[in-house]
Short mmCIF file of C-alpha atoms in Angstrom, two decimals:
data_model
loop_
_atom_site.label_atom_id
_atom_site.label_comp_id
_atom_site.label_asym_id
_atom_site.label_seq_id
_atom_site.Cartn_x
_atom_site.Cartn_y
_atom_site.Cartn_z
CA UNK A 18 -5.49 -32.57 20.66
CA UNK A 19 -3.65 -34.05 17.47
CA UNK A 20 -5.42 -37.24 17.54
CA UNK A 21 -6.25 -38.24 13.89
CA UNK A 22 -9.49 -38.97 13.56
CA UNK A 23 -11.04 -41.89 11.15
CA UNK A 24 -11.47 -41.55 7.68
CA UNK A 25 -14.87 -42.08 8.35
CA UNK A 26 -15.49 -38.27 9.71
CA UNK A 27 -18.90 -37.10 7.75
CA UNK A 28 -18.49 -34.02 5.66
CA UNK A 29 -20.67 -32.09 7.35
CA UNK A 30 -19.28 -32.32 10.66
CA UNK A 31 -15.98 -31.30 8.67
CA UNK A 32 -17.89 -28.48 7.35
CA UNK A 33 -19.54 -27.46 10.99
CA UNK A 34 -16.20 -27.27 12.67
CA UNK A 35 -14.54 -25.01 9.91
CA UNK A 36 -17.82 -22.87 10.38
CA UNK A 37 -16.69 -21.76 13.77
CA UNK A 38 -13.13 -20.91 12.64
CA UNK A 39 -14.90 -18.72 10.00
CA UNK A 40 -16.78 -17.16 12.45
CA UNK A 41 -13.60 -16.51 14.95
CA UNK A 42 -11.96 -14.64 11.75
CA UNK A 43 -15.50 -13.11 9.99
CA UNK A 44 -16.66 -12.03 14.16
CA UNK A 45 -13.26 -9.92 14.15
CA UNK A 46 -13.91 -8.18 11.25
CA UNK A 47 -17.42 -6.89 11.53
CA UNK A 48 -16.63 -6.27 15.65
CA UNK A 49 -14.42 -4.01 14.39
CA UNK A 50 -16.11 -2.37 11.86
CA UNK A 51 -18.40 -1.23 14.56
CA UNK A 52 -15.86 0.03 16.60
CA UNK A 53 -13.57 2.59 14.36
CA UNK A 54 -15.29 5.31 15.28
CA UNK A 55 -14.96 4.63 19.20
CA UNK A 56 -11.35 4.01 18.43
CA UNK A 57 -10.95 7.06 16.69
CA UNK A 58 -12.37 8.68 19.44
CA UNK A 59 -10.09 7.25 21.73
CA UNK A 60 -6.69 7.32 20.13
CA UNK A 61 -7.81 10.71 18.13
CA UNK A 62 -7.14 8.82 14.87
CA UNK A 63 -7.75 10.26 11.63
CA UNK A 64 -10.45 7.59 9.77
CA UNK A 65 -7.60 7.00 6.71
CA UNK A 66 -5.61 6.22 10.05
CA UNK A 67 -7.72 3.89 11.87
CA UNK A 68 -9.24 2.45 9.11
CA UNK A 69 -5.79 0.36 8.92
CA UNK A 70 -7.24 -1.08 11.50
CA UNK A 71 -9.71 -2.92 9.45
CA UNK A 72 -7.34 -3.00 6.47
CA UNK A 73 -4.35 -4.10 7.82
CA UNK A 74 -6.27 -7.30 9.36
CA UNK A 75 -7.91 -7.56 5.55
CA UNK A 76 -4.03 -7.29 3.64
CA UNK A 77 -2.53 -10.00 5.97
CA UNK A 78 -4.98 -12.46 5.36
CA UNK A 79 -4.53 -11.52 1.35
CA UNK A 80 -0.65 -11.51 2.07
CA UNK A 81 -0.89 -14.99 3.88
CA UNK A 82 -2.84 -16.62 0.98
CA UNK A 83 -0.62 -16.47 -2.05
CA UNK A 84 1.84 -19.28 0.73
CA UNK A 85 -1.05 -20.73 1.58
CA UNK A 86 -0.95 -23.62 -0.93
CA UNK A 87 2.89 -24.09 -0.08
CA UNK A 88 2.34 -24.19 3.65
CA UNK A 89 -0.45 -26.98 3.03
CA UNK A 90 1.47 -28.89 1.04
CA UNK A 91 4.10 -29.05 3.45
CA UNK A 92 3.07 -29.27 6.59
CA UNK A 93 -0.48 -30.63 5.78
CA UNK A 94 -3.91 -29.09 6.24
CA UNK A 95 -4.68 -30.43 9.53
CA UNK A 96 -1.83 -29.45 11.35
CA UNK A 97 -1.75 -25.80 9.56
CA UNK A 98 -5.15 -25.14 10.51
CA UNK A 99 -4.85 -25.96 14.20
CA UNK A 100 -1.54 -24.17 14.50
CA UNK A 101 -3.58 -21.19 12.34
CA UNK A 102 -6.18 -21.04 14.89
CA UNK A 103 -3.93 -20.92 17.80
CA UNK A 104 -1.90 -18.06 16.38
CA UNK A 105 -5.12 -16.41 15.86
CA UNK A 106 -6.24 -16.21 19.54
CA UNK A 107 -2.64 -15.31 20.58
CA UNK A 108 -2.80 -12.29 18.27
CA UNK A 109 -6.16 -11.43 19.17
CA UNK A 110 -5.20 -11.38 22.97
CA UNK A 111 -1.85 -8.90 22.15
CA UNK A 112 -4.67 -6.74 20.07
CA UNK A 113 -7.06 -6.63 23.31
CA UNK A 114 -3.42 -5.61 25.14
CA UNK A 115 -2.87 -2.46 22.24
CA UNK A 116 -1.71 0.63 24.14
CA UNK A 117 -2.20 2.80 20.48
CA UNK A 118 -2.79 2.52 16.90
CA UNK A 119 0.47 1.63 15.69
CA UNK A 120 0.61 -1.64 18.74
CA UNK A 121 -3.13 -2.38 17.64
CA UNK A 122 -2.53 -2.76 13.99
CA UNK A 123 0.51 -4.36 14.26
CA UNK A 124 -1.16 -6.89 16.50
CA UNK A 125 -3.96 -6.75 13.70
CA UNK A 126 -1.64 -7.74 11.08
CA UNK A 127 -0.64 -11.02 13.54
CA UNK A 128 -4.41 -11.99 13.43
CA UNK A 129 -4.65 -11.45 9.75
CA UNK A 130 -1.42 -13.51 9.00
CA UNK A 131 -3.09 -16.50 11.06
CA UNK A 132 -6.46 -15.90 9.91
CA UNK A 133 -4.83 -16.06 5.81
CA UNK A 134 -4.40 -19.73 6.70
CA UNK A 135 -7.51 -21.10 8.53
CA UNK A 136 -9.70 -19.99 5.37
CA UNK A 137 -7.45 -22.02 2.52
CA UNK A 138 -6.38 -24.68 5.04
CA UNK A 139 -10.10 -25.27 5.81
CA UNK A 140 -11.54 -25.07 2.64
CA UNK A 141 -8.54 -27.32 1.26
CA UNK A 142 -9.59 -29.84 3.68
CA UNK A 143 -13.66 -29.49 3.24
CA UNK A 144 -12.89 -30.25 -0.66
CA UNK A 145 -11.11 -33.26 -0.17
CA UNK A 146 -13.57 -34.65 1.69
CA UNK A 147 -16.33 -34.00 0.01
CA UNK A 148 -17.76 -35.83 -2.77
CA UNK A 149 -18.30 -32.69 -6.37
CA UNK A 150 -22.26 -33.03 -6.34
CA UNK A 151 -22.32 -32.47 -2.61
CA UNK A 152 -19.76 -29.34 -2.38
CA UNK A 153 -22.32 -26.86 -3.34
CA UNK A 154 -24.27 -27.51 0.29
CA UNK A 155 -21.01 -28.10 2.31
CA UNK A 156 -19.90 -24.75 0.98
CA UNK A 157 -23.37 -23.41 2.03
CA UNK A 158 -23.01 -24.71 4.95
CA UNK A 159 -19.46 -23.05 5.70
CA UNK A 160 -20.62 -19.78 4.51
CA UNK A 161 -22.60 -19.85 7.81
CA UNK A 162 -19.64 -18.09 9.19
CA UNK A 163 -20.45 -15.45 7.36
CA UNK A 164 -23.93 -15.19 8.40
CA UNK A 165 -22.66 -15.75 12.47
CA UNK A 166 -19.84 -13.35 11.99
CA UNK A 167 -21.59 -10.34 10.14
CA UNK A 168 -24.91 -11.08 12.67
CA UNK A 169 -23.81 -11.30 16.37
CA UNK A 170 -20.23 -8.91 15.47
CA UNK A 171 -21.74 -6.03 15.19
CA UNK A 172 -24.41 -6.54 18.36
CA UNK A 173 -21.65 -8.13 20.13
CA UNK A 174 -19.02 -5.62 19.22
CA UNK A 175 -21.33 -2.60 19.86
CA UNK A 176 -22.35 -4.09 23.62
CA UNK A 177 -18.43 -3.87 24.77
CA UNK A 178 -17.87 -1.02 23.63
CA UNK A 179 -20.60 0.68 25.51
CA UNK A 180 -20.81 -1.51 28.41
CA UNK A 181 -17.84 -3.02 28.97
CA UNK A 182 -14.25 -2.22 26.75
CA UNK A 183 -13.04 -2.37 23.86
CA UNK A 184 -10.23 -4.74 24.65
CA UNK A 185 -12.75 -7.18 24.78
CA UNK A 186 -13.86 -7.25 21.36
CA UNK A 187 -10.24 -9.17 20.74
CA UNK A 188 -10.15 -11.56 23.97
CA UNK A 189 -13.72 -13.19 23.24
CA UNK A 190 -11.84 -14.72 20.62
CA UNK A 191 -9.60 -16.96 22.68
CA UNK A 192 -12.39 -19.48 24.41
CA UNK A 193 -13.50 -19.46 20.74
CA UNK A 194 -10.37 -20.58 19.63
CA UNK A 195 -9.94 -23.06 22.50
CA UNK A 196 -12.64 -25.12 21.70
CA UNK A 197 -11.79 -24.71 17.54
CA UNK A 198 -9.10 -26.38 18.89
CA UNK A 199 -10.47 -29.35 20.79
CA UNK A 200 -12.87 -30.30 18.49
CA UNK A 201 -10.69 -30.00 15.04
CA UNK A 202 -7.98 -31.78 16.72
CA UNK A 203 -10.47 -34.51 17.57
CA UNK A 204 -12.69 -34.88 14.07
CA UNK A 205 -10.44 -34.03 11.18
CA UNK A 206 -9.17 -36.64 9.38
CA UNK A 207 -5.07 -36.89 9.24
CA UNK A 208 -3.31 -35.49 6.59
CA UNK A 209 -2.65 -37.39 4.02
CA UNK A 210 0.64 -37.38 1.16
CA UNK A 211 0.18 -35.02 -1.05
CA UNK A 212 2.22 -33.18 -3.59
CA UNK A 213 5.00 -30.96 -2.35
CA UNK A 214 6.57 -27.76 -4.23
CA UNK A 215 9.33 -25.84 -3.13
CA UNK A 216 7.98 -22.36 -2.13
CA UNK A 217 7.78 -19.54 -4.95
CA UNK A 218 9.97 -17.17 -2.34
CA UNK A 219 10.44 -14.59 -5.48
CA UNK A 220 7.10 -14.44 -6.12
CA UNK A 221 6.16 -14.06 -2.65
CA UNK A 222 8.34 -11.11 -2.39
CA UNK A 223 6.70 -9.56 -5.66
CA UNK A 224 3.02 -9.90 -4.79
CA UNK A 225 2.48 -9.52 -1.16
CA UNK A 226 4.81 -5.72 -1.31
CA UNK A 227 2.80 -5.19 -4.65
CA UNK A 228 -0.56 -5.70 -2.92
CA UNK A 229 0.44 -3.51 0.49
CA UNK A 230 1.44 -0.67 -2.06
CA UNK A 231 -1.27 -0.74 -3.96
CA UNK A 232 -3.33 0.10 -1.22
CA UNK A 233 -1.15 2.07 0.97
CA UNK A 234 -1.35 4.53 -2.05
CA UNK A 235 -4.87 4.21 -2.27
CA UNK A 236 -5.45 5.16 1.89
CA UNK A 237 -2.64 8.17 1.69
CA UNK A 238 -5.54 9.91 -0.67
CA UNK A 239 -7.83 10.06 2.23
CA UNK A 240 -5.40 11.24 4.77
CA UNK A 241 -4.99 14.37 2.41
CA UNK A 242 -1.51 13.83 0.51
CA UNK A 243 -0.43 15.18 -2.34
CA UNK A 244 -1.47 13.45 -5.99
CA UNK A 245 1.92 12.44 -6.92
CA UNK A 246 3.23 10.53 -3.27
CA UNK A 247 -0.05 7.99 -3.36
CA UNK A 248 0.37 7.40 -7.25
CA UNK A 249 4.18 6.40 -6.80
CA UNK A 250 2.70 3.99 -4.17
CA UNK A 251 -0.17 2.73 -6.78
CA UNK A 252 2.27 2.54 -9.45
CA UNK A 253 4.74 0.72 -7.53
CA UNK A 254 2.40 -1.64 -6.10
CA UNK A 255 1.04 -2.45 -9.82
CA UNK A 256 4.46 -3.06 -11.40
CA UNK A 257 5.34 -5.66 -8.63
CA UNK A 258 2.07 -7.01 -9.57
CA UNK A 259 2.80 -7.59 -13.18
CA UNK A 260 6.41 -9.07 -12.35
CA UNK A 261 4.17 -11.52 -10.28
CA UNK A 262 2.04 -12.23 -12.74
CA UNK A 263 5.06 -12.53 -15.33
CA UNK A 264 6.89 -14.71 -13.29
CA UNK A 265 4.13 -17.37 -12.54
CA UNK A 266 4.05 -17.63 -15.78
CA UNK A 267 7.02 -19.23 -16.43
CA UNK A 268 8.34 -20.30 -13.09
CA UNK A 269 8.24 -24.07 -12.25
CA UNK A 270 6.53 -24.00 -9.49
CA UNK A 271 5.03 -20.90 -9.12
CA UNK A 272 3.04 -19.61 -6.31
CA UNK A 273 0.08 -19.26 -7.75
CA UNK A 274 -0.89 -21.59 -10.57
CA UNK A 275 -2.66 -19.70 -13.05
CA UNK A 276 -3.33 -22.27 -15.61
CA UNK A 277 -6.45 -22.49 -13.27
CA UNK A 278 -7.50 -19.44 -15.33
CA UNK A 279 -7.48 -21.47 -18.75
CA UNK A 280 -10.99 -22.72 -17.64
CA UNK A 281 -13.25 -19.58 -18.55
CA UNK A 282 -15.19 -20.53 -15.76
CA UNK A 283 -12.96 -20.02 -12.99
CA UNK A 284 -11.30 -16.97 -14.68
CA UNK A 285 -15.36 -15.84 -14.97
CA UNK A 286 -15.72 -16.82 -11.35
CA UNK A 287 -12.50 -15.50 -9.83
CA UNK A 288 -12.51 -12.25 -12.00
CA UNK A 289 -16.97 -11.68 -10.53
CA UNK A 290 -15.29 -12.13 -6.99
CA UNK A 291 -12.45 -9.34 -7.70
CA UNK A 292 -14.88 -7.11 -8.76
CA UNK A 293 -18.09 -7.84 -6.80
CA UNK A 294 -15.93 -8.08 -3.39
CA UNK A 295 -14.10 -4.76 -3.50
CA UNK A 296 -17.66 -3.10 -4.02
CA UNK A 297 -19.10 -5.10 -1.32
CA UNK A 298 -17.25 -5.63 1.67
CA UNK A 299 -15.46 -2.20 0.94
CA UNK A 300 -18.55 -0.69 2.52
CA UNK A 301 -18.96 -2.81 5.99
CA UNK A 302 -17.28 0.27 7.75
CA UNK A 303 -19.69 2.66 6.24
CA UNK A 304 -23.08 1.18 7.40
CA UNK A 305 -21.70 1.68 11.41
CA UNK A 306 -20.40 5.45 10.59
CA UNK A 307 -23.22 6.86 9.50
CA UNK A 308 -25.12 5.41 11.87
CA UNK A 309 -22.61 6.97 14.52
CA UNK A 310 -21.32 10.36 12.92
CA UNK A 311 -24.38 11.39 10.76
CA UNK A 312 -27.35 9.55 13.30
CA UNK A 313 -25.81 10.18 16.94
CA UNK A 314 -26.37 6.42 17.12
CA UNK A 315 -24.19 3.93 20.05
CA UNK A 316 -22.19 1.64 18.88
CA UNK A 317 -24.61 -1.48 19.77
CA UNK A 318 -27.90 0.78 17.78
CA UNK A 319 -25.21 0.90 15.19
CA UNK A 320 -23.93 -3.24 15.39
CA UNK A 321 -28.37 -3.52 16.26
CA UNK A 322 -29.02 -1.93 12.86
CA UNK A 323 -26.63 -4.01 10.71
CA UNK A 324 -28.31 -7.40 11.15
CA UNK A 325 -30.69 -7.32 9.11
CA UNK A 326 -28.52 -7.55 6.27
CA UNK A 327 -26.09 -10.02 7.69
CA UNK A 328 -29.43 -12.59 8.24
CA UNK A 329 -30.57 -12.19 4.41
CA UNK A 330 -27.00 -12.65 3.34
CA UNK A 331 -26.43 -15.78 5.70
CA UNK A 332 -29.88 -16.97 4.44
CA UNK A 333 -29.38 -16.23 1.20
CA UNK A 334 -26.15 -18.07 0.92
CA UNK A 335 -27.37 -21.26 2.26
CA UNK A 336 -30.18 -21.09 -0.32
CA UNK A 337 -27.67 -20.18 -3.26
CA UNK A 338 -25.14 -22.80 -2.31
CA UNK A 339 -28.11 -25.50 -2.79
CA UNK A 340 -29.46 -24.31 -5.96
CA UNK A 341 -25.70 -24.35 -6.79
CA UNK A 342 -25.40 -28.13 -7.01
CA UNK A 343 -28.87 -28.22 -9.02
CA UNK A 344 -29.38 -25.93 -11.62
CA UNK A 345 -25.63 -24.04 -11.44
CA UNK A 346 -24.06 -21.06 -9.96
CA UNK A 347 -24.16 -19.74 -14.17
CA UNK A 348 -27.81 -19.17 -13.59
CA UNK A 349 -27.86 -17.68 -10.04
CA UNK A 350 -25.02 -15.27 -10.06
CA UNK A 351 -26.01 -12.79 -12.25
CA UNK A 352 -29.05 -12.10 -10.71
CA UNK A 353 -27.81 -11.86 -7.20
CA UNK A 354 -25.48 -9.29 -8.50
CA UNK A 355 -28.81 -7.35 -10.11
CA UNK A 356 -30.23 -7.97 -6.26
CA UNK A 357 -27.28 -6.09 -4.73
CA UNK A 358 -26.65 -3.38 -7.05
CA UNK A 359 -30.53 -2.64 -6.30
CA UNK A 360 -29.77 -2.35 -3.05
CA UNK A 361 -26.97 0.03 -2.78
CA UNK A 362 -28.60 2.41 -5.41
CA UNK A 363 -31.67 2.47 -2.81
CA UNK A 364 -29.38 2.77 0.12
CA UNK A 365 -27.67 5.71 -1.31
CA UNK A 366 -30.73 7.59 -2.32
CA UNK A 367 -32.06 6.93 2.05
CA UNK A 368 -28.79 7.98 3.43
CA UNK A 369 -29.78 11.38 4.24
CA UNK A 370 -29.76 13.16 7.58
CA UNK A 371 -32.87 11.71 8.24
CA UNK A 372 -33.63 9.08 6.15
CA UNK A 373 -36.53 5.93 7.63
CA UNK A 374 -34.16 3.49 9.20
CA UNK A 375 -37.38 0.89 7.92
CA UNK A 376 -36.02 2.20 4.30
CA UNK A 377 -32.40 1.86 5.41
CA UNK A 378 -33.14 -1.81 6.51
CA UNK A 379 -35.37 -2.95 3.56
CA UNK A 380 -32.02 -1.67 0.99
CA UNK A 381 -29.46 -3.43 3.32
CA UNK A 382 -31.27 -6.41 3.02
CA UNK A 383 -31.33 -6.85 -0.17
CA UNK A 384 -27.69 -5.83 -0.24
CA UNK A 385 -27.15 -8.90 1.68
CA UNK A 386 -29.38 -11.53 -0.15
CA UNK A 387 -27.65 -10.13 -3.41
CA UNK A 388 -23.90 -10.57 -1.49
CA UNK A 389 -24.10 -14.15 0.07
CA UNK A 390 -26.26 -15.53 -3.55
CA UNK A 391 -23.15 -14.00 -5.21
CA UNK A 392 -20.02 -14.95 -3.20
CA UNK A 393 -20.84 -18.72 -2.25
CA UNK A 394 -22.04 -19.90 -5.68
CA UNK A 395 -18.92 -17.73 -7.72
CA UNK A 396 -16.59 -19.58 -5.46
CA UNK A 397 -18.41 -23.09 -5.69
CA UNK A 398 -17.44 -22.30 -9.72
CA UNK A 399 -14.38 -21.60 -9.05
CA UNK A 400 -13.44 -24.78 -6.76
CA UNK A 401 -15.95 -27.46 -8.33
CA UNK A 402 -14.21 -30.81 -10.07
CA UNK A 403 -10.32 -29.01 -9.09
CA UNK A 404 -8.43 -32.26 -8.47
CA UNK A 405 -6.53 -33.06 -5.19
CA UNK A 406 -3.59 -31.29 -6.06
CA UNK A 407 -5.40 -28.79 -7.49
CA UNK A 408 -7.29 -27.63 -3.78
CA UNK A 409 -4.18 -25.91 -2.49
CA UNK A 410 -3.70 -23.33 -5.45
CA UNK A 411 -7.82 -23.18 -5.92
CA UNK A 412 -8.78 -22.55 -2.37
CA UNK A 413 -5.62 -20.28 -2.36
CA UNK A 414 -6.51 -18.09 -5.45
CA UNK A 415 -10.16 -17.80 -4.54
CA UNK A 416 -9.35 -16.57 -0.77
CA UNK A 417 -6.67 -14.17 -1.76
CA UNK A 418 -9.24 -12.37 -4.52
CA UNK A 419 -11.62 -11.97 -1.48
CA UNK A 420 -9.40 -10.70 1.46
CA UNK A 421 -6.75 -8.74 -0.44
CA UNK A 422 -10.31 -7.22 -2.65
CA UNK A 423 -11.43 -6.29 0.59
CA UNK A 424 -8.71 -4.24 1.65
CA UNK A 425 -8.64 -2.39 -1.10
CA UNK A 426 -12.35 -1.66 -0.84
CA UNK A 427 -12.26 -0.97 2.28
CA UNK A 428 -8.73 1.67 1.75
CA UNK A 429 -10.69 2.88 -1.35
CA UNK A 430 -14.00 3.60 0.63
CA UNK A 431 -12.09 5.56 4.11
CA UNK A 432 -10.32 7.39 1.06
CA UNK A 433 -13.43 8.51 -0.96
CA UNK A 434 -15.10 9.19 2.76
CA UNK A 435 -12.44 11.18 4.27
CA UNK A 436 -12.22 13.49 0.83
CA UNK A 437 -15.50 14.65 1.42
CA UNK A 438 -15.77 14.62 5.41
CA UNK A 439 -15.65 18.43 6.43
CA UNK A 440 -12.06 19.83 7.37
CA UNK A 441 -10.35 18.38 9.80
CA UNK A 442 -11.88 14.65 8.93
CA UNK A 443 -13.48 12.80 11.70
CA UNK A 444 -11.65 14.14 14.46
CA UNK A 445 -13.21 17.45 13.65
CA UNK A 446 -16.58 15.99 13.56
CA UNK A 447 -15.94 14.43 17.07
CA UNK A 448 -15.37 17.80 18.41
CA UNK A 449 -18.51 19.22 17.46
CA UNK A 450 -20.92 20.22 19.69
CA UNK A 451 -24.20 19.01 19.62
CA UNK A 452 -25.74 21.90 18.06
CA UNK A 453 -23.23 22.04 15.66
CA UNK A 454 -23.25 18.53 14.58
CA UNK A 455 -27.02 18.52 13.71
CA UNK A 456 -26.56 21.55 11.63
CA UNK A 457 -24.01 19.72 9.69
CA UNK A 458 -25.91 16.36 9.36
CA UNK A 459 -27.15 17.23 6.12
CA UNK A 460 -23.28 17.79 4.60
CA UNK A 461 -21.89 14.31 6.51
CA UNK A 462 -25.21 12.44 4.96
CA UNK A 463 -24.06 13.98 1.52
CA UNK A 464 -20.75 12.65 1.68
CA UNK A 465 -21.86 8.82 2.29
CA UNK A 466 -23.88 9.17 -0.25
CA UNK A 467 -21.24 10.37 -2.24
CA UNK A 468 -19.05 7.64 -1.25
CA UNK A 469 -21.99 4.64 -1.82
CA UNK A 470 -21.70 5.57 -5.51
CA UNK A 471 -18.10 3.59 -6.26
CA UNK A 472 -19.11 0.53 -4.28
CA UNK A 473 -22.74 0.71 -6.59
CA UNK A 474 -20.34 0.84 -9.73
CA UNK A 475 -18.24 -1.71 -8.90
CA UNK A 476 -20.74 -4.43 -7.74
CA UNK A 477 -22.56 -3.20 -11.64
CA UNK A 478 -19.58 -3.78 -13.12
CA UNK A 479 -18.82 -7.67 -12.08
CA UNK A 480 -22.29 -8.64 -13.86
CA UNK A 481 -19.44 -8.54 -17.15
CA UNK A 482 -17.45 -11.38 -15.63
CA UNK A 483 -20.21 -13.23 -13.70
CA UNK A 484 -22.34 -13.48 -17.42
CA UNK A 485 -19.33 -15.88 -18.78
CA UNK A 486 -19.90 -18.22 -16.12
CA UNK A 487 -21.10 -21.66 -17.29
CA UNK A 488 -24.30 -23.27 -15.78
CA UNK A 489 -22.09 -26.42 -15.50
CA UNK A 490 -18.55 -26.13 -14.34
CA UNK A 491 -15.29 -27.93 -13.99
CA UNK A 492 -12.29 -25.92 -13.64
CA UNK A 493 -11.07 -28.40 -16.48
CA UNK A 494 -13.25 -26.41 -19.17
CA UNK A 495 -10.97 -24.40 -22.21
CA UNK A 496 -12.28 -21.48 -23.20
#
């Protein structure tokens, strides 16, 4: 399984391989998006409870990345990914095994830690393989994970649930990982010398505590406590942020270079993606809720209803990440952000109790055309003409922004919904009677609507970043 391969290996079939490790880590996520409320259900979770769930997965692979670069440069990329992958599907098999929510997040947070280093280690090794003017289409070509994951997860995810169990949702991940396995051991090319730091251990206490703070504060709002316990939590989290950021500024080897960020372009690019991403995948367990609570909808009409927007994003983003290498990811950004924003302030306005699904499906798409022109191109300008030594700490900064942004869209989002569920939260709804749910259809609607207008803002706001990005990028650019 460790055989090096030749030096010859094409970058695409580098780039196809590392597609079906994204899709092992993207297919967990949007399985379980689809399945919170059957969990609920089942373990008679609160949804600021089993929303961890999601979240917990989404802050370990944020909490992984930060060591990411460190871990690369000392072991090599090769032999992190493949151990990565094979602490994925062990983790995945002890979350199929989950007796309650405590045991499944826990075993969620195992994933996520593995799952933190398959995206860097992968992405470290698709950039030094490929040549600048082709890594526009080889990142295209990676994002297909997140057309496969976002596509079959939900359909996938919604069919076990209501045919088979739940448990399986987290073993169909270990044949996947088998043959991730087989074939990266096979076609990768060996790891080769690179340069080695000593690992930033104080600044991997500061930020990974700072980020699981930050949004531990921002999930006790939605499971009702009191103003001043989830602001200590915020605050906490926020000043172990800034003695991160304080640090890394001065340390020798810090763990997360930011003179990256004296290139306006990947500051631009990085600081689009912290925005943009907390808006955008903050609301992937929305979509399946309302669908469930509000529409009386399965869990596979639910996982049915979401593809639509996972193929325009997965289409879109192999589109983008061409036009990337020609004309810039400057000149496409922006406008996919305009696409996306469109499409939440139209899905908000259709999510009522009984708003055309047609309508529903026409905004989501959009949504995801404007999400996958957005993310692959901003993160093309953030990686493009980063030297060998630079991968580590690019791929690093670029997948912590995205995962840890996540979580704390995702926290933010069970938060905003749970404020305005009816008493009692989703357990309460569970227990209605049929009668009594219809008649308060029009209320649950109300409050995803409600809750659709912070990820709207937030995706409006990142058009401020994304309009400083330059048509024509190297992370070498002073601003």
């Amino acid at each position: 399984m460790d055989t090096d391969a030749p030096r010859a290996t094409r970058p695409m079939t580098i780039a196809l391989v590392l597609v079906l490790g994204g899709v092992m880590v993207s297919l967990d996520t949007t399985v379980v998006n689809v399945a919170l409320n059957r969990l609920s259900q089942t373990f008679d979770a609160s949804l600021a409870t089993i929303q961890w769930i999601a979240t917990g997965y989404s802050l370990a692979l944020g909490a992984m990345a930060p060591a990411s670069a460190w871990t690369v440069g000392r072991f090599g990329a090769k032999r992190v990914y493949l151990t990565a992958v094979s602490a994925f599907a062990v983790g995945s098999v002890l979350a199929g095994l989950a007796w309650d929510v405590p045991s499944m997040i826990a075993f969620r947070v195992v994933q996520g830690l593995a799952g933190g280093l398959v995206m860097p280690a992968g992405m470290t090794i698709l950039i030094r393989a490929a040549r600048p003017e082709e890594l526009g289409r080889l990142m295209g070509t990676n994002g297909l994970a997140i057309l496969v994951g976002p596509l079959a997860g939900p359909a996938l995810g919604g069919w076990l649930i209501d045919r088979v169990s739940w448990h399986w949702m987290f073993f169909i991940n270990l044949p996947v990982g088998i043959a991730i396995l087989l074939l990266a051991g096979r076609l990768f090319p060996a790891d080769v010398p690179g340069a080695r730091r000593a690992l930033d251990v104080p600044g991997l206490l500061l930020l990974s505590p700072g980020l699981a703070a930050l949004i531990y504060g921002v999930s006790r709002f939605g499971d009702g406590a009191s103003g001043a316990a989830p602001l200590a939590w915020i605050a906490a989290g926020l000043v172990l942020a800034a003695a991160f950021v304080v640090r890394a500024r001065f340390a020798a080897h810090p763990l997360i270079d930011l003179g990256l960020f004296r290139s306006r372009t990947f500051a631009a690019a990085t600081g689009t993606m912290t925005v943009f991403c907390a808006g955008y995948f903050g609301t992937m367990i929305l979509a399946p809720l309302y669908f469930q609570v509000v529409r009386g909808e399965s869990a596979l009409v639910a996982g049915l209803l979401a593809m639509p927007g996972a193929f325009a994003s997965g289409t879109a983003m192999q589109v983008a990440g061409r036009l990337a290498d020609r004309i810039g990811p400057g000149r496409i950004v922006p406008v996919s952000i305009a696409v996306a924003a469109t499409g939440f302030a139209l899905l908000a306005v259709q999510l009522t109790a009984d708003g055309s699904y047609w309508g529903i499906g026409a905004a989501t798409m959009l949504i995801g055309a404007g999400g996958g022109a957005t993310i692959m191109p901003a993160m093309t300008a953030a990686t493009k003409g980063v030297s060998h030594d630079q991968a580590p700490a690019a791929s690093t900064t670029v997948n912590l922004v995205t995962t840890t942004m996540a979580a704390v869209g995702t926290a933010s989002s069970a938060a905003l919904l749970s404020a305005r569920l009816p008493d009692g939260g989703l357990q309460a709804v569970h227990r209605m009677t049929g009668a009594a749910r219809e008649a308060a259809a029009p209320a649950l609607a109300h409050a995803f609507q409600f809750t659709y207008l912070l990820p709207l803002s937030l995706v409006v706001a990142s058009l401020v970043p994304a309009l400083l990005i330059h048509h024509r990028s190297t992370v070498k650019e002073s601003s």
